[in-house]
Short mmCIF file of N, CA and C in Angstrom, two decimals:
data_model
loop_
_atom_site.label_atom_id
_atom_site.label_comp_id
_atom_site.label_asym_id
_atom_site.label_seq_id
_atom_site.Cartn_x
_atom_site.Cartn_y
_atom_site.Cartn_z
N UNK M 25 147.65 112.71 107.72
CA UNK M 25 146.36 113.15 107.25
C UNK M 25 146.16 112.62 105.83
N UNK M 26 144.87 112.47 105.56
CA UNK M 26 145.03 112.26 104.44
C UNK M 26 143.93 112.77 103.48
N UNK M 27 143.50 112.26 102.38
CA UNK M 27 142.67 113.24 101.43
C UNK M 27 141.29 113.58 102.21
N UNK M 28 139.83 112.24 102.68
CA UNK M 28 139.20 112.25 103.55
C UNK M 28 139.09 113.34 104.43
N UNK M 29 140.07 113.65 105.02
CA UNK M 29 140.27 114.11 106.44
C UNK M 29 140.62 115.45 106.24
N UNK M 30 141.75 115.83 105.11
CA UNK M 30 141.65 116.91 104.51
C UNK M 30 140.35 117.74 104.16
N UNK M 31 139.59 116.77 103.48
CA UNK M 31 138.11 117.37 103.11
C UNK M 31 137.29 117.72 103.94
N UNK M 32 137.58 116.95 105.10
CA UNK M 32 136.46 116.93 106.11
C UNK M 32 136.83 118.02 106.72
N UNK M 33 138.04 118.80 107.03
CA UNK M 33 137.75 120.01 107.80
C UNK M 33 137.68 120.79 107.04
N UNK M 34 138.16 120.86 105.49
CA UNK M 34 137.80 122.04 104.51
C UNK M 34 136.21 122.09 104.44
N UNK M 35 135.23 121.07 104.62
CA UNK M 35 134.01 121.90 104.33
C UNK M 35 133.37 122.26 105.91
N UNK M 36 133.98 121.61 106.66
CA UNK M 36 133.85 121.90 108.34
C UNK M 36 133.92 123.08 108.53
N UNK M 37 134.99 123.97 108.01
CA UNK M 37 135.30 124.96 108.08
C UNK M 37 134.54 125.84 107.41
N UNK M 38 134.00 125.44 106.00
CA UNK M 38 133.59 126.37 105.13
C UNK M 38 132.03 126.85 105.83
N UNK M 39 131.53 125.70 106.67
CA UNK M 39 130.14 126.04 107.20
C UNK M 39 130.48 126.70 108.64
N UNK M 40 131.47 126.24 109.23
CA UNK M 40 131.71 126.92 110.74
C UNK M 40 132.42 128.25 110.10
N UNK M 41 132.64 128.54 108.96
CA UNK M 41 133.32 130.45 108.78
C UNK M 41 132.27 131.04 108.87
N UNK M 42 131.46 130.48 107.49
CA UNK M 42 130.47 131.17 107.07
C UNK M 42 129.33 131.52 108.05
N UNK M 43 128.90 130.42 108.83
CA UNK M 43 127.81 130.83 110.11
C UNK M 43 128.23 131.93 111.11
N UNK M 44 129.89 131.69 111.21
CA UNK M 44 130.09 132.82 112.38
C UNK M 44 130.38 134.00 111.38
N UNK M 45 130.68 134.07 110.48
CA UNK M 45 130.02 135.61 109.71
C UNK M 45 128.88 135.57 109.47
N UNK M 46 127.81 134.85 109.67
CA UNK M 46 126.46 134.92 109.54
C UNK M 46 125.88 135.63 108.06
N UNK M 47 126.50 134.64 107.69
CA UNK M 47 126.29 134.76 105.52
C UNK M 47 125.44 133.45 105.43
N UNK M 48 125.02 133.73 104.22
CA UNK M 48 124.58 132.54 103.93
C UNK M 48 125.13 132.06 102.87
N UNK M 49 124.87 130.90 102.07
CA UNK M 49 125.14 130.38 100.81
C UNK M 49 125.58 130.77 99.56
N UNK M 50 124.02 131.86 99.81
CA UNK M 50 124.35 132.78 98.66
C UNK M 50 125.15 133.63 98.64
N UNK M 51 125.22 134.60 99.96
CA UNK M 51 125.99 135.42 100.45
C UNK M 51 127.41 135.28 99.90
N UNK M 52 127.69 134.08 100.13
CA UNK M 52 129.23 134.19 99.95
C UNK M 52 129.70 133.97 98.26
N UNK M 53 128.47 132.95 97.95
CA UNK M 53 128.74 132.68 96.42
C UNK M 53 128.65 133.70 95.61
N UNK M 54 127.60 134.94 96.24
CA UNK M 54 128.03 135.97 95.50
C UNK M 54 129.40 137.11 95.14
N UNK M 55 129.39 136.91 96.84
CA UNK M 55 130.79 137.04 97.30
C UNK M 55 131.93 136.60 96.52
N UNK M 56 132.10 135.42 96.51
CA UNK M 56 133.04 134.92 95.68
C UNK M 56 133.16 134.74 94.38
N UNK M 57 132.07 135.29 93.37
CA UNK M 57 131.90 135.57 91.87
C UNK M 57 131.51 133.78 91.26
N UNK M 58 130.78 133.14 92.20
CA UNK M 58 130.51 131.78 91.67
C UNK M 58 128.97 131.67 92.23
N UNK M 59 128.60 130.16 91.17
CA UNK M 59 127.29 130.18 91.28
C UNK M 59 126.79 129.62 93.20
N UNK M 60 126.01 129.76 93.25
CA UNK M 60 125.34 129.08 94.84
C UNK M 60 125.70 127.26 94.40
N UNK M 61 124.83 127.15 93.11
CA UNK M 61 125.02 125.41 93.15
C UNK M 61 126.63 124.93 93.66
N UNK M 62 127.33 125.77 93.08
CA UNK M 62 129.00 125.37 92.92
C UNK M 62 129.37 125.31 94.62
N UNK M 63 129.32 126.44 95.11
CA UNK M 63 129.64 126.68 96.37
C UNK M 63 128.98 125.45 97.46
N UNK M 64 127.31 125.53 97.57
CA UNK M 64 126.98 123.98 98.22
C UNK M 64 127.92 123.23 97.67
N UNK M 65 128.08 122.59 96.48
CA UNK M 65 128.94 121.53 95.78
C UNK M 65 129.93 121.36 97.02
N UNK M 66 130.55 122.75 96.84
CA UNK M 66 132.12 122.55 97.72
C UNK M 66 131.67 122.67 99.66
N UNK M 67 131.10 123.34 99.42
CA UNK M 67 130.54 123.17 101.17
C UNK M 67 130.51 121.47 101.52
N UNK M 68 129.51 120.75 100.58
CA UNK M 68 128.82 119.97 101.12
C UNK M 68 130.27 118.84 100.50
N UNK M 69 131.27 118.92 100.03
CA UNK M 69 132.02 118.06 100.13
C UNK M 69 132.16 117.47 98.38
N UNK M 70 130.89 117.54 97.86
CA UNK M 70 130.99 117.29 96.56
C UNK M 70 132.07 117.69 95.29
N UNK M 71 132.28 118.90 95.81
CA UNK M 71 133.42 119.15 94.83
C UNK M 71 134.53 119.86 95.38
N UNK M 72 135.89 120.04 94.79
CA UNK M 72 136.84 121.05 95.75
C UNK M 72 136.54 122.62 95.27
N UNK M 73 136.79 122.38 94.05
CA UNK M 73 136.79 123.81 93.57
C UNK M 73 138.35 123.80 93.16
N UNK M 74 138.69 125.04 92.21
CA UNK M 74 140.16 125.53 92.06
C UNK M 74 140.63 126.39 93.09
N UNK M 75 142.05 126.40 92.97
CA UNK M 75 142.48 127.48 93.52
C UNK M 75 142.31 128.72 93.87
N UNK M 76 141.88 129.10 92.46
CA UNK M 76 141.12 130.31 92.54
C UNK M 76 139.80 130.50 93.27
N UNK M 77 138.96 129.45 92.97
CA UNK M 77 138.18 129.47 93.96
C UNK M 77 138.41 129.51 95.61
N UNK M 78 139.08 129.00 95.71
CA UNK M 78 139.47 128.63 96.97
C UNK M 78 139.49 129.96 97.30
N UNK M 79 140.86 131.02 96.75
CA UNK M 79 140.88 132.42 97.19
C UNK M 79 139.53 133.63 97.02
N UNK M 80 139.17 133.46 96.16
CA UNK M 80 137.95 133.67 95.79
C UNK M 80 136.85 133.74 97.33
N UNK M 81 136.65 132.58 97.72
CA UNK M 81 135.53 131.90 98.77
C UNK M 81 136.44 132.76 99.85
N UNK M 82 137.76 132.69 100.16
CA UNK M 82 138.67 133.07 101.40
C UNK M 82 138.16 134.64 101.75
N UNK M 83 138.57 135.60 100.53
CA UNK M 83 138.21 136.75 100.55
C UNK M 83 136.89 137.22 100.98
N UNK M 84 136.11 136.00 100.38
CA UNK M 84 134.02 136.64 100.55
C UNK M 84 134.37 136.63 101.90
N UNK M 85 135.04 135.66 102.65
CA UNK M 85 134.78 134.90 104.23
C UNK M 85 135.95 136.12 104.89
N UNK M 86 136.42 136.45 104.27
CA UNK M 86 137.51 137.92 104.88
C UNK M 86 138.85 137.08 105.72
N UNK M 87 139.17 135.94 105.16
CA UNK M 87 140.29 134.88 106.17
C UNK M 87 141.50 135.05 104.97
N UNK M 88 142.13 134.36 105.42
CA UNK M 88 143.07 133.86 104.64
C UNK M 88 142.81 132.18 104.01
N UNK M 89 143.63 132.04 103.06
CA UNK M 89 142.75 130.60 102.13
C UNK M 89 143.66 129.19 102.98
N UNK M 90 144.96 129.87 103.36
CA UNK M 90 145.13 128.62 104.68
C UNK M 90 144.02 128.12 105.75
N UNK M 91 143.30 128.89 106.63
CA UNK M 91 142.48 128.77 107.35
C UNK M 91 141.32 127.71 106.84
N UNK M 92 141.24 127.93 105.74
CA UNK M 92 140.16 126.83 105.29
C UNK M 92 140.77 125.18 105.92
N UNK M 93 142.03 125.25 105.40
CA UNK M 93 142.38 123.63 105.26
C UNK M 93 143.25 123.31 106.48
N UNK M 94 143.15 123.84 107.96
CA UNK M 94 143.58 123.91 109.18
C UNK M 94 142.49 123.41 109.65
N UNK M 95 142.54 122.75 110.48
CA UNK M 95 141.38 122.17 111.64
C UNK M 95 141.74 123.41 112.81
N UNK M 96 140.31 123.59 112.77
CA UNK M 96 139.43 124.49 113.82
C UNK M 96 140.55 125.01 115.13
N UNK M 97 140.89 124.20 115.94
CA UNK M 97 141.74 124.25 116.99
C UNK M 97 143.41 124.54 116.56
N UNK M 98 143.35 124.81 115.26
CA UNK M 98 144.85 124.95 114.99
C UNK M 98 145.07 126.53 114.14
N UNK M 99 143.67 126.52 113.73
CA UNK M 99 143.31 128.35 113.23
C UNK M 99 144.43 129.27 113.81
N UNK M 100 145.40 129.96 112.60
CA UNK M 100 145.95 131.04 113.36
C UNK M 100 144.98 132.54 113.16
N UNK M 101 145.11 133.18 114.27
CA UNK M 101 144.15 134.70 114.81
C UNK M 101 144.73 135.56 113.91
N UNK M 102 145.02 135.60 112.19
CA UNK M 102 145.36 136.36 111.62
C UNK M 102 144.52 137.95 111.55
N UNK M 103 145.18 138.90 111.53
CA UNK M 103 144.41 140.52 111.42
C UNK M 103 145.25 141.25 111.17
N UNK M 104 145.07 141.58 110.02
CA UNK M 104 145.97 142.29 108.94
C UNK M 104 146.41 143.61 109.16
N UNK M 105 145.20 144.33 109.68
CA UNK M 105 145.39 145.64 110.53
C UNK M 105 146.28 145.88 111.87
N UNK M 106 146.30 145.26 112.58
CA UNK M 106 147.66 144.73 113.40
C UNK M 106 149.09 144.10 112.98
N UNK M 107 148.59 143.39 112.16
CA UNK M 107 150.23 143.33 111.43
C UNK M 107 150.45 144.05 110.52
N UNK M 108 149.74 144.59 109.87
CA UNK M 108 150.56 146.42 109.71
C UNK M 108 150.75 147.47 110.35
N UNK M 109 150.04 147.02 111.50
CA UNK M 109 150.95 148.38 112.46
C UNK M 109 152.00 147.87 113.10
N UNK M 110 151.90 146.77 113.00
CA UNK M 110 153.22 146.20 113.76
C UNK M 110 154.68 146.26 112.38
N UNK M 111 154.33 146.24 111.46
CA UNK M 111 154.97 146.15 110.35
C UNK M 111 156.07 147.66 110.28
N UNK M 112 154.74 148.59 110.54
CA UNK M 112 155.19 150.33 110.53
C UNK M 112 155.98 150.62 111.43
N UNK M 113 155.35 150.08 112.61
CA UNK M 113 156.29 150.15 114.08
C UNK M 113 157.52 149.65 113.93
N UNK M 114 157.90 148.33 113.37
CA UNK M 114 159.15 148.11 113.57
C UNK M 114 159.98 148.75 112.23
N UNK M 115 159.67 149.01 111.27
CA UNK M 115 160.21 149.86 110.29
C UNK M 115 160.87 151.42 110.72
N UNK M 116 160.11 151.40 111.73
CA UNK M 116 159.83 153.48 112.70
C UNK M 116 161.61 153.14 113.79
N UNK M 117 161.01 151.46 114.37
CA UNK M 117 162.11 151.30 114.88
C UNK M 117 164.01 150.94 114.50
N UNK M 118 163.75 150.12 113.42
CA UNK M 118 165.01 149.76 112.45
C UNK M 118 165.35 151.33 111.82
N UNK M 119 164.38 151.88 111.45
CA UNK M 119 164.68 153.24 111.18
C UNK M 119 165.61 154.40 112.01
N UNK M 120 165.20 154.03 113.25
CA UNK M 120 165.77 155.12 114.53
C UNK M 120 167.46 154.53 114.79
N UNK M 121 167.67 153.11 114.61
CA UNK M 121 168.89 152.36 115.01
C UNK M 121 169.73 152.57 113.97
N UNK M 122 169.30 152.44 112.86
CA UNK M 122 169.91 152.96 111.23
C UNK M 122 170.63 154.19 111.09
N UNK M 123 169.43 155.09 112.20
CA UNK M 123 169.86 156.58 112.35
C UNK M 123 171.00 156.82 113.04
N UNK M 124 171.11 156.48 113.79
CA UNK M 124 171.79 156.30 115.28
C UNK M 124 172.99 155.84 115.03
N UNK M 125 172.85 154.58 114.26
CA UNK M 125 174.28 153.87 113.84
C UNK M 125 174.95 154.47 113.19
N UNK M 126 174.47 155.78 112.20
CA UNK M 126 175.14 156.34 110.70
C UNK M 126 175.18 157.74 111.91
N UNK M 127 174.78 158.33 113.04
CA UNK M 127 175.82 159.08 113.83
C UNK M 127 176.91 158.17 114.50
N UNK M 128 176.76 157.77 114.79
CA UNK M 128 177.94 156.87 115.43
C UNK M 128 179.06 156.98 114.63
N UNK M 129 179.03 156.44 113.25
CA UNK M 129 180.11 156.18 112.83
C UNK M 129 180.58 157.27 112.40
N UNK M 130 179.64 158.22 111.98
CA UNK M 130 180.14 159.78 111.37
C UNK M 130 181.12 161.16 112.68
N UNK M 131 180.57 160.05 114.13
CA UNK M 131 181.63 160.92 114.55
C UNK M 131 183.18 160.78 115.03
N UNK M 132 183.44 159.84 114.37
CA UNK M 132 184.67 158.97 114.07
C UNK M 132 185.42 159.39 113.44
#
């Protein structure tokens, strides 16, 4: 890959997020604590933006700031609310085996 091609799905993306959250321009630039001009800029390819921006724009769009620079078909289905219950769950579980193991050895 290279820089081109890089760009091309970062603003691919930035217009295919933003439409399927059905924001607009402004929406997000407000969102993201930057001006509208700046944001077209980076939509439309003209500029990248910083890092910060980058996270900035990620958050308005509710993704993660990887997702931007992934082509479309390679998007992982991140949801944060599921991987913290999955997080709790297996903590509930390492917890019960922890338990279990420290009877075990205590009746030795």
């Amino acid at each position: 890959m290279n820089l081109n091609e890089l760009k091309d799905i970062y603003t691919s993306n930035l217009k295919t997020l933003r439409s399927q959250k059905g924001l607009s321009q402004n929406q997000v630039s407000e969102k993201a604590n930057i001006t509208e001009k700046i944001y077209i800029d980076i939509e439309t390819g003209r500029k990248w933006g910083s890092f910060e921006t980058l996270i900035n724009i990620s958050n308005a769009l509710e993704i993660e700031p990887y997702e931007l620079l992934l082509p479309q078909d390679q998007n992982v289905n991140y949801d944060s609310k599921r991987t913290k219950q999955l997080i709790k769950h297996l903590r509930s579980n390492f917890c019960a085996v922890v338990d279990t193991m420290e009877m075990f050895l205590e009746d030795k």
